[in-house]
Short mmCIF file of C-alpha atoms in Angstrom, two decimals:
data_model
loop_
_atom_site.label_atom_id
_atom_site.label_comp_id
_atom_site.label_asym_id
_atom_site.label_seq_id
_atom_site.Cartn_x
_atom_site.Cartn_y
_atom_site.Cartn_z
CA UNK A 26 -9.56 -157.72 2.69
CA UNK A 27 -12.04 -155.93 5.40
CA UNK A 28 -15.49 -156.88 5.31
CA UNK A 29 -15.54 -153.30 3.68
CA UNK A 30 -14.00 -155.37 0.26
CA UNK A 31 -10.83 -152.77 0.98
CA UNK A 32 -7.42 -154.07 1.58
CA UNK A 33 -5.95 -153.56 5.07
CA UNK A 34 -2.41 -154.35 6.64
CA UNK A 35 -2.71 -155.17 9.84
CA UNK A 36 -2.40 -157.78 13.17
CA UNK A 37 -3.47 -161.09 12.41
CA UNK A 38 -4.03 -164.64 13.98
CA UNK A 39 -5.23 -164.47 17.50
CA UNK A 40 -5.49 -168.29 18.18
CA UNK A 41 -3.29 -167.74 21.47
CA UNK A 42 -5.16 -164.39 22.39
CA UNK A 43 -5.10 -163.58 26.70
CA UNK A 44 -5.28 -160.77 28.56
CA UNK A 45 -1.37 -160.24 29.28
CA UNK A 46 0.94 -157.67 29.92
CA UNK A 47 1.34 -155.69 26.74
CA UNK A 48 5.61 -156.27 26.18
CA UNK A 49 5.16 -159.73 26.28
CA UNK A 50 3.42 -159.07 22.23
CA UNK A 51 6.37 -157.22 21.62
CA UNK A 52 9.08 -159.84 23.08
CA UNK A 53 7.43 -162.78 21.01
CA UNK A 54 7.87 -160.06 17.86
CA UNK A 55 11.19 -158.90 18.34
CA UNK A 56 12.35 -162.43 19.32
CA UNK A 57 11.04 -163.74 15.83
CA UNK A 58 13.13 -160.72 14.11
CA UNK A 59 16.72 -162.35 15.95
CA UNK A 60 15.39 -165.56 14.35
CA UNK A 61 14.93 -164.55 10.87
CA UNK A 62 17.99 -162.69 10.58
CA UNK A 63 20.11 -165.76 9.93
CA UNK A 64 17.47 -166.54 7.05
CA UNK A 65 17.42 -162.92 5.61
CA UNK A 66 21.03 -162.87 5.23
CA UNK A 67 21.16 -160.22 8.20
CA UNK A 68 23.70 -159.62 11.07
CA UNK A 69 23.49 -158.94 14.45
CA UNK A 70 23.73 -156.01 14.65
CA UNK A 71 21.18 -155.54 12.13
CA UNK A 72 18.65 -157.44 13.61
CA UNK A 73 19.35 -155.27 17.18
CA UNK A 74 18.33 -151.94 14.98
CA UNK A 75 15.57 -153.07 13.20
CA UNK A 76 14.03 -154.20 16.34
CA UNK A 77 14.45 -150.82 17.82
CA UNK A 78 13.01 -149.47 15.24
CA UNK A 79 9.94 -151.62 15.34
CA UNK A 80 10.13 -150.14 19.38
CA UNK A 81 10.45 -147.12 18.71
CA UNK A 82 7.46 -146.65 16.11
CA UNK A 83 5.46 -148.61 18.90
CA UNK A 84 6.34 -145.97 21.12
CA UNK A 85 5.76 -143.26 19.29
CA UNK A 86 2.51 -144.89 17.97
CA UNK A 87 1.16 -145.83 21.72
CA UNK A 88 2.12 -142.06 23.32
CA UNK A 89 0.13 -140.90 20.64
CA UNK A 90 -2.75 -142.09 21.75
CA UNK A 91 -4.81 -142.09 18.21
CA UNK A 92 -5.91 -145.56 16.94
CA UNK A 93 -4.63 -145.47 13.43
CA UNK A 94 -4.76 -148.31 10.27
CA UNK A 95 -2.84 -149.03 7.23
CA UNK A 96 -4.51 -148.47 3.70
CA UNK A 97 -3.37 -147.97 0.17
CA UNK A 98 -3.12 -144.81 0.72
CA UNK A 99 -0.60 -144.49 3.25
CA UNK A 100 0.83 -147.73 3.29
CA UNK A 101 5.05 -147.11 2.38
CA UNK A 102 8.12 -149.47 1.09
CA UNK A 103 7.12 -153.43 0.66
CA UNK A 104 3.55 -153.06 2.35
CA UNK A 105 2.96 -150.04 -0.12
CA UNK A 106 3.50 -152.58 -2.85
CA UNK A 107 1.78 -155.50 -1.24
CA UNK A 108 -1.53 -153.51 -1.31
CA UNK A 109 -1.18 -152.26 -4.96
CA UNK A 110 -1.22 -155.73 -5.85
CA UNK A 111 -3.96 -157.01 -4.29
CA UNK A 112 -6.11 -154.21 -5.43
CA UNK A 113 -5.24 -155.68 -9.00
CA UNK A 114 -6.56 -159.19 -8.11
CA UNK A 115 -10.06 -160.10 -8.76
CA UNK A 116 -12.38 -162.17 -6.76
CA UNK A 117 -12.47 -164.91 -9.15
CA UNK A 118 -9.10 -165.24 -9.42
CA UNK A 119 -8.69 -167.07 -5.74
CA UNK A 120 -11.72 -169.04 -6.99
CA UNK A 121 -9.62 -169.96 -9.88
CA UNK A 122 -6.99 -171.39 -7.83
CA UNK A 123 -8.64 -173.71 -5.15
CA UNK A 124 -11.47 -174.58 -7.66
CA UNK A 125 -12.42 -176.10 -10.93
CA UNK A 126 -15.51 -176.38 -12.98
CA UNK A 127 -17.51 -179.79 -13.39
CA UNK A 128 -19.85 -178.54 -16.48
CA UNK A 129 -21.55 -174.77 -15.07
CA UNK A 130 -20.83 -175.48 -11.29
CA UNK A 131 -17.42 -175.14 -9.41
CA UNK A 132 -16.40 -177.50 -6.88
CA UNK A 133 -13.29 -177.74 -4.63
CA UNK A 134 -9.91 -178.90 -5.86
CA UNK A 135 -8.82 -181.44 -3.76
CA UNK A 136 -5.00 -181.73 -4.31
CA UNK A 137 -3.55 -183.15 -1.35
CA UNK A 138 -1.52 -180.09 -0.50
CA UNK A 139 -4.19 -177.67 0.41
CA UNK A 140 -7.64 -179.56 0.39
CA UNK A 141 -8.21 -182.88 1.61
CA UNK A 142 -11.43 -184.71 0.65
CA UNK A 143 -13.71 -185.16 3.78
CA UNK A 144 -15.08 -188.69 5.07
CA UNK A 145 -18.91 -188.60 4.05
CA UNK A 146 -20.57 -188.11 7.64
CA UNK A 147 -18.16 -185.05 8.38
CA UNK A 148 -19.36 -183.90 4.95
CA UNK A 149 -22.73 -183.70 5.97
CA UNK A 150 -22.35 -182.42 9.61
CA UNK A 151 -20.41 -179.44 8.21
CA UNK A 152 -23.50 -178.83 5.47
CA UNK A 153 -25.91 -179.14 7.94
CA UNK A 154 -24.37 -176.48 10.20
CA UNK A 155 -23.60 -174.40 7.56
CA UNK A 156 -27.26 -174.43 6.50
CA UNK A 157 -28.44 -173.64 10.24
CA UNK A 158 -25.79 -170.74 10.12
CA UNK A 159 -27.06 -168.79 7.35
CA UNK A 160 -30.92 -169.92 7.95
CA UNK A 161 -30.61 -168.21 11.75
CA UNK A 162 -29.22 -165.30 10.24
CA UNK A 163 -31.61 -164.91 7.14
CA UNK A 164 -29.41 -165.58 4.88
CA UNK A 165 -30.49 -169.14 3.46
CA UNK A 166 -29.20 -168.70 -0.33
CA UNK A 167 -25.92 -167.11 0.71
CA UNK A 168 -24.81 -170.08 2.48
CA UNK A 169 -25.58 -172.82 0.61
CA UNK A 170 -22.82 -175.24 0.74
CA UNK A 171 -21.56 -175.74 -3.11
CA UNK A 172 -18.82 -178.41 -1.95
CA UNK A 173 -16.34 -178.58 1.31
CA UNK A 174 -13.16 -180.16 2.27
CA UNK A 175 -10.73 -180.44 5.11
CA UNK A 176 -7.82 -177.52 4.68
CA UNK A 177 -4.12 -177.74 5.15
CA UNK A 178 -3.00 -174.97 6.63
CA UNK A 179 0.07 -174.51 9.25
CA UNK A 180 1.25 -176.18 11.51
CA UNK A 181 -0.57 -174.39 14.28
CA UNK A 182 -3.56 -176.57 12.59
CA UNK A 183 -1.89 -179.73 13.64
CA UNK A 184 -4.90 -181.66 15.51
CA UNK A 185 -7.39 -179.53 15.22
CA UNK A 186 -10.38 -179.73 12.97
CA UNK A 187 -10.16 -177.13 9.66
CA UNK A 188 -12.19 -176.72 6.45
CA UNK A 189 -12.23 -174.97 3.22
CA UNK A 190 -16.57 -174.41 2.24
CA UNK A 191 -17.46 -173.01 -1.18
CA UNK A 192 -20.87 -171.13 -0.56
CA UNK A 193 -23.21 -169.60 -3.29
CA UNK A 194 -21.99 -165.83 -2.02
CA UNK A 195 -23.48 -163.62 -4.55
CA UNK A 196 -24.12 -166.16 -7.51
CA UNK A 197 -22.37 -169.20 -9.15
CA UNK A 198 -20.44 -169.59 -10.91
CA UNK A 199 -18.28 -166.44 -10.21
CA UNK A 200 -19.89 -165.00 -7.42
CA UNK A 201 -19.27 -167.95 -5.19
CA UNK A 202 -17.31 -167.40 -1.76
CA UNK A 203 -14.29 -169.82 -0.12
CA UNK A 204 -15.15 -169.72 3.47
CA UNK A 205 -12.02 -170.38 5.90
CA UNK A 206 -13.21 -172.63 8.61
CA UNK A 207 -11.06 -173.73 12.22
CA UNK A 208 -11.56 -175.28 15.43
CA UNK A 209 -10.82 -173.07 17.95
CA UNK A 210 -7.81 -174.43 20.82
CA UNK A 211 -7.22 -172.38 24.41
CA UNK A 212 -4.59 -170.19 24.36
CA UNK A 213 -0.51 -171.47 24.50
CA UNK A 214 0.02 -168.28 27.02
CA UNK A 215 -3.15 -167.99 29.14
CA UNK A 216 -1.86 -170.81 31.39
CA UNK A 217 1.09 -168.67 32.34
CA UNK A 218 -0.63 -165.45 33.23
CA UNK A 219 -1.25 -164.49 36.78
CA UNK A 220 -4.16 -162.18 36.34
CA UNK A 221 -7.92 -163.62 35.56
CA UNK A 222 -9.17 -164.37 32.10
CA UNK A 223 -12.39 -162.86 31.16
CA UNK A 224 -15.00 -165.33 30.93
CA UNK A 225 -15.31 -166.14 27.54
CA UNK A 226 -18.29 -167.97 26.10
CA UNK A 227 -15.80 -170.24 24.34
CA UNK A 228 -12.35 -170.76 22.65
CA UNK A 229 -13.54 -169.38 19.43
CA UNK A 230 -15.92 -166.06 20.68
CA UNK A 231 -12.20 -165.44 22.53
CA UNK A 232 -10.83 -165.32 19.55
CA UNK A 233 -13.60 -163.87 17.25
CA UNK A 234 -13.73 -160.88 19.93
CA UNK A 235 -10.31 -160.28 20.10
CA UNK A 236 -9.95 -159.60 16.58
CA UNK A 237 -12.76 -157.74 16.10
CA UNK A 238 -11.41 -155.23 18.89
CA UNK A 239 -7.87 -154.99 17.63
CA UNK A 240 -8.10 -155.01 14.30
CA UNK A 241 -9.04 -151.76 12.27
CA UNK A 242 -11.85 -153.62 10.11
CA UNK A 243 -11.93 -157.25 10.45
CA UNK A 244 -12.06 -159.98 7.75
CA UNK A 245 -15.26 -160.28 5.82
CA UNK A 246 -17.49 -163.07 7.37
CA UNK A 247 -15.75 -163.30 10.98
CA UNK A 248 -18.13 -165.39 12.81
CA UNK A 249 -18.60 -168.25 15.46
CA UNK A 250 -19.61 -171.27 14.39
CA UNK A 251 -20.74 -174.49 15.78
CA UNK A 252 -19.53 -177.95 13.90
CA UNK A 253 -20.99 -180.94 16.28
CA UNK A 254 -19.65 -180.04 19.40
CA UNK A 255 -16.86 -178.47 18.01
CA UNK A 256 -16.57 -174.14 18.33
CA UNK A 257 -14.80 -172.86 15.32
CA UNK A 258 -14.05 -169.26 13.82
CA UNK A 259 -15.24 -168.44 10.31
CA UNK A 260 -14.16 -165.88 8.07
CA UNK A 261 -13.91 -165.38 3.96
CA UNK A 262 -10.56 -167.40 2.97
CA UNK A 263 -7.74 -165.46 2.39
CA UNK A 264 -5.35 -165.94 0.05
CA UNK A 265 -2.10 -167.04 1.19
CA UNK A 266 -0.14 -164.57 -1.41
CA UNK A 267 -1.36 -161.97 0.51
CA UNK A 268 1.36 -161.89 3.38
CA UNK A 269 4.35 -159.87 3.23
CA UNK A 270 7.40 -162.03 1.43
CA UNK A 271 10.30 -160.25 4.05
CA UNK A 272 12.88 -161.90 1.52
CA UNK A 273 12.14 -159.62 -0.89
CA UNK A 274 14.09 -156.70 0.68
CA UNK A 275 16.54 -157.17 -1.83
CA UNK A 276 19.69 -155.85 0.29
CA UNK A 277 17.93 -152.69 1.32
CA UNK A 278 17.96 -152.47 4.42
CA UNK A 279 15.68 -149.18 4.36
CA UNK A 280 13.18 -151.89 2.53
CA UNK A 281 12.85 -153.34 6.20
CA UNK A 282 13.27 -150.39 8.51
CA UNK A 283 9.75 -149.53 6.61
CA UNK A 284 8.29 -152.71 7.81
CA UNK A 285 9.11 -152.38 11.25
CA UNK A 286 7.82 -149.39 11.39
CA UNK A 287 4.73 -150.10 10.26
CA UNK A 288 4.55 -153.38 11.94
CA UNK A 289 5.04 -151.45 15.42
CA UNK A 290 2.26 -148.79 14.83
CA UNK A 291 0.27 -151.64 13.90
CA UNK A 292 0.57 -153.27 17.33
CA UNK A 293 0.08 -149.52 18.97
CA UNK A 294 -2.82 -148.79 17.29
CA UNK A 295 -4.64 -152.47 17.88
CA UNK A 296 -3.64 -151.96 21.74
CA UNK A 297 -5.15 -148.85 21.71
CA UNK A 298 -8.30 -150.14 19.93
CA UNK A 299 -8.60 -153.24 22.57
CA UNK A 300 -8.04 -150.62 25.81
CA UNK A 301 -10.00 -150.44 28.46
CA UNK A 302 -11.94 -153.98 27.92
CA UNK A 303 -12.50 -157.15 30.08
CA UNK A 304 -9.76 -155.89 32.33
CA UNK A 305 -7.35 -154.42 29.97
CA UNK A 306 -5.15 -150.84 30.41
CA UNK A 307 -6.80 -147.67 29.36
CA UNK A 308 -5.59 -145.64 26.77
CA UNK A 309 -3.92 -142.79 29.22
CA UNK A 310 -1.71 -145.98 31.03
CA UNK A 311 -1.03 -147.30 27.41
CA UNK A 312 0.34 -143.41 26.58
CA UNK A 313 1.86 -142.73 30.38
CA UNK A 314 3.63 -146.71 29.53
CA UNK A 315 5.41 -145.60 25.74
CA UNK A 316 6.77 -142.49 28.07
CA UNK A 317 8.81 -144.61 30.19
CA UNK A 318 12.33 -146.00 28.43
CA UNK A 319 13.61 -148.55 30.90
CA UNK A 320 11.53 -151.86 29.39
CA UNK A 321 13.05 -151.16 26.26
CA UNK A 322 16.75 -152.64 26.94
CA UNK A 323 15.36 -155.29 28.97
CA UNK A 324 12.85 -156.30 25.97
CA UNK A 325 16.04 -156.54 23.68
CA UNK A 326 17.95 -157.89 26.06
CA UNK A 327 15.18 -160.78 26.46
CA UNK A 328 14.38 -160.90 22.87
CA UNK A 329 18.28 -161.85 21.61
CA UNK A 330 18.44 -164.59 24.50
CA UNK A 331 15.68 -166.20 23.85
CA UNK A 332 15.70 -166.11 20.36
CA UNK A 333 19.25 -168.39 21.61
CA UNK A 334 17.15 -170.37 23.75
CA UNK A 335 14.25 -171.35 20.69
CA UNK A 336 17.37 -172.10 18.31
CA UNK A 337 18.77 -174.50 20.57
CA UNK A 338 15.24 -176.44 21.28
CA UNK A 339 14.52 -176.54 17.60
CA UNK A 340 17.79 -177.84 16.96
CA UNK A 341 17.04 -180.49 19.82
CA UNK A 342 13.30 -181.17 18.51
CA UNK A 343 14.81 -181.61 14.70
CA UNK A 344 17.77 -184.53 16.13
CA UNK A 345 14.91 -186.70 17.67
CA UNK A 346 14.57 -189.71 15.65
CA UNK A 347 10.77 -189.84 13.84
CA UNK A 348 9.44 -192.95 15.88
CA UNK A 349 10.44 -191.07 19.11
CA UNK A 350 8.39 -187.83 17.76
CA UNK A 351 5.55 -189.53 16.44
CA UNK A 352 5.24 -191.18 20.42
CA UNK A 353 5.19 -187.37 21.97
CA UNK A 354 2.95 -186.01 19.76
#
């Protein structure tokens, strides 16, 4: 949900945002398509079209030229569906899942598999930046921490410091809002880019700014926060039912033709969105670029090797004995 309250489809995740050429997005995506074939029950040959499908709506999308987004309204196939049902989901019903009353008040729940409870002086330094948050920005009552644990969420996550904060919001007990809390890491892929980064004030306002360029309306709440000396990105929690369940296509392969293509205007239209800043492509090289057709057998031809290549290392990674892992982590 946009900080509008209406449902979107769209990118997501920009821990490992740079400024890099604009096929190496589409090389990580088309790679991941070769690897989930095997899981989705889908050949080869398969996997080959649907990723030049998702290139060819990208194409079409980027020569275009016209930022676009997904709604409701125009959404088709398994996204179409997604969106109907979160439009049937109330706001108290993720409150109903990650917390319980104690007599009129809610607190956390703190299961073990997606809230952790929090040693008591991390407690506090989390409230007490909280507080500061909302005060600076007027609103004191809106940001009252109700309760606040660590999260479990992803392995991306691993090491990193991440919390799940139940504010007032608009009221208690109903009204109350899950805030999605994470420390902010540099980028996997900004190492390995030649050109100059732009001087971000810090991990998170990289990734906080990112977003809020490429994505058509951003998450409710997307903010950078401070926790000790810690910079983290904030948004409204989402709920984790809301991502698109790909093994659902059900043997229709049409099912996922529709996703690609919507998954490659998506990337078009948040390239388009992001041109022209900090040192990235304007729009008229982004449209002159989707004219050209020779990167697009050289992307597949990358894509279904190294798909090979990350099958073979996780094969290698999942052999090592535990004690031997636990010493390279």
């Amino acid at each position: 949900r946009g900080d509008n309250r209406l449902a979107y489809f769209d990118l997501n995740d920009f821990d490992e945002a740079a400024l890099a050429p604009a096929t190496w997005e589409l090389a990580r995506f088309v790679t991941s398509v070769h690897l989930a074939a095997a899981k989705l029950r889908l050949s080869a040959a398969d996997a080959t079209n649907l990723s030049k499908t998702f290139i060819s709506a990208y194409s079409d999308s980027l020569a275009d030229g016209k930022a676009r987004w997904v709604e409701r309204t125009t959404a088709k196939g398994m996204v179409r569906d997604l969106l109907r049902g979160i439009k049937q989901r109330r706001s108290e019903d993720l409150l109903n899942v990650r917390t319980e009353m104690s007599g009129t008040a809610r607190k956390l729940k703190v299961d073990g598999r997606h809230a952790l409870k929090l040693l008591r002086h991390d407690r506090a330094e989390v409230v007490n930046h909280i507080h500061a948050f909302g005060e600076a920005r007027g609103h004191r009552k809106f940001y009252r921490v109700l309760d606040v644990a660590r999260r479990v969420a992803g392995t991306g996550s691993l090491g990193l410091r991440r919390f799940v904060v139940l504010v007032r919001g608009h009221g208690v007990p109903d009204g109350s809002i899950l805030l999605d809390i994470k420390e902010a890491g540099p980028s996997a892929l900004a190492p390995h880019v030649a050109v100059p980064q732009p001087p971000w004030k810090n991990e998170a306002d990289r990734v906080v700014h990112v977003q809020r360029r490429m994505q058509a309306i951003s998450p409710a709440l997307l903010e950078v926060v401070s926790i000790g000396d810690r910079h983290c990105m904030m948004r409204e929690l989402q709920p984790f039912e809301d991502r698109l369940a790909l093994e659902h296509w059900h043997g229709k392969l049409r099912r996922l033709q529709r996703v690609m293509t919507t998954m490659g205007e998506a990337v078009a239209w948040a390239q388009l969105r992001s041109a022209s800043r900090q040192g990235s492509a304007g729009a008229d090289d982004l449209i002159a670029f989707a004219h050209t057709r020779g990167w697009r057998r050289e992307l597949l031809k990358y894509a279904r090797q190294y798909a090979r290549t990350a099958t073979r290392d996780w094969r290698q990674f999942s052999a090592l004995p535990e004690k031997r892992l636990l010493s390279r982590m």
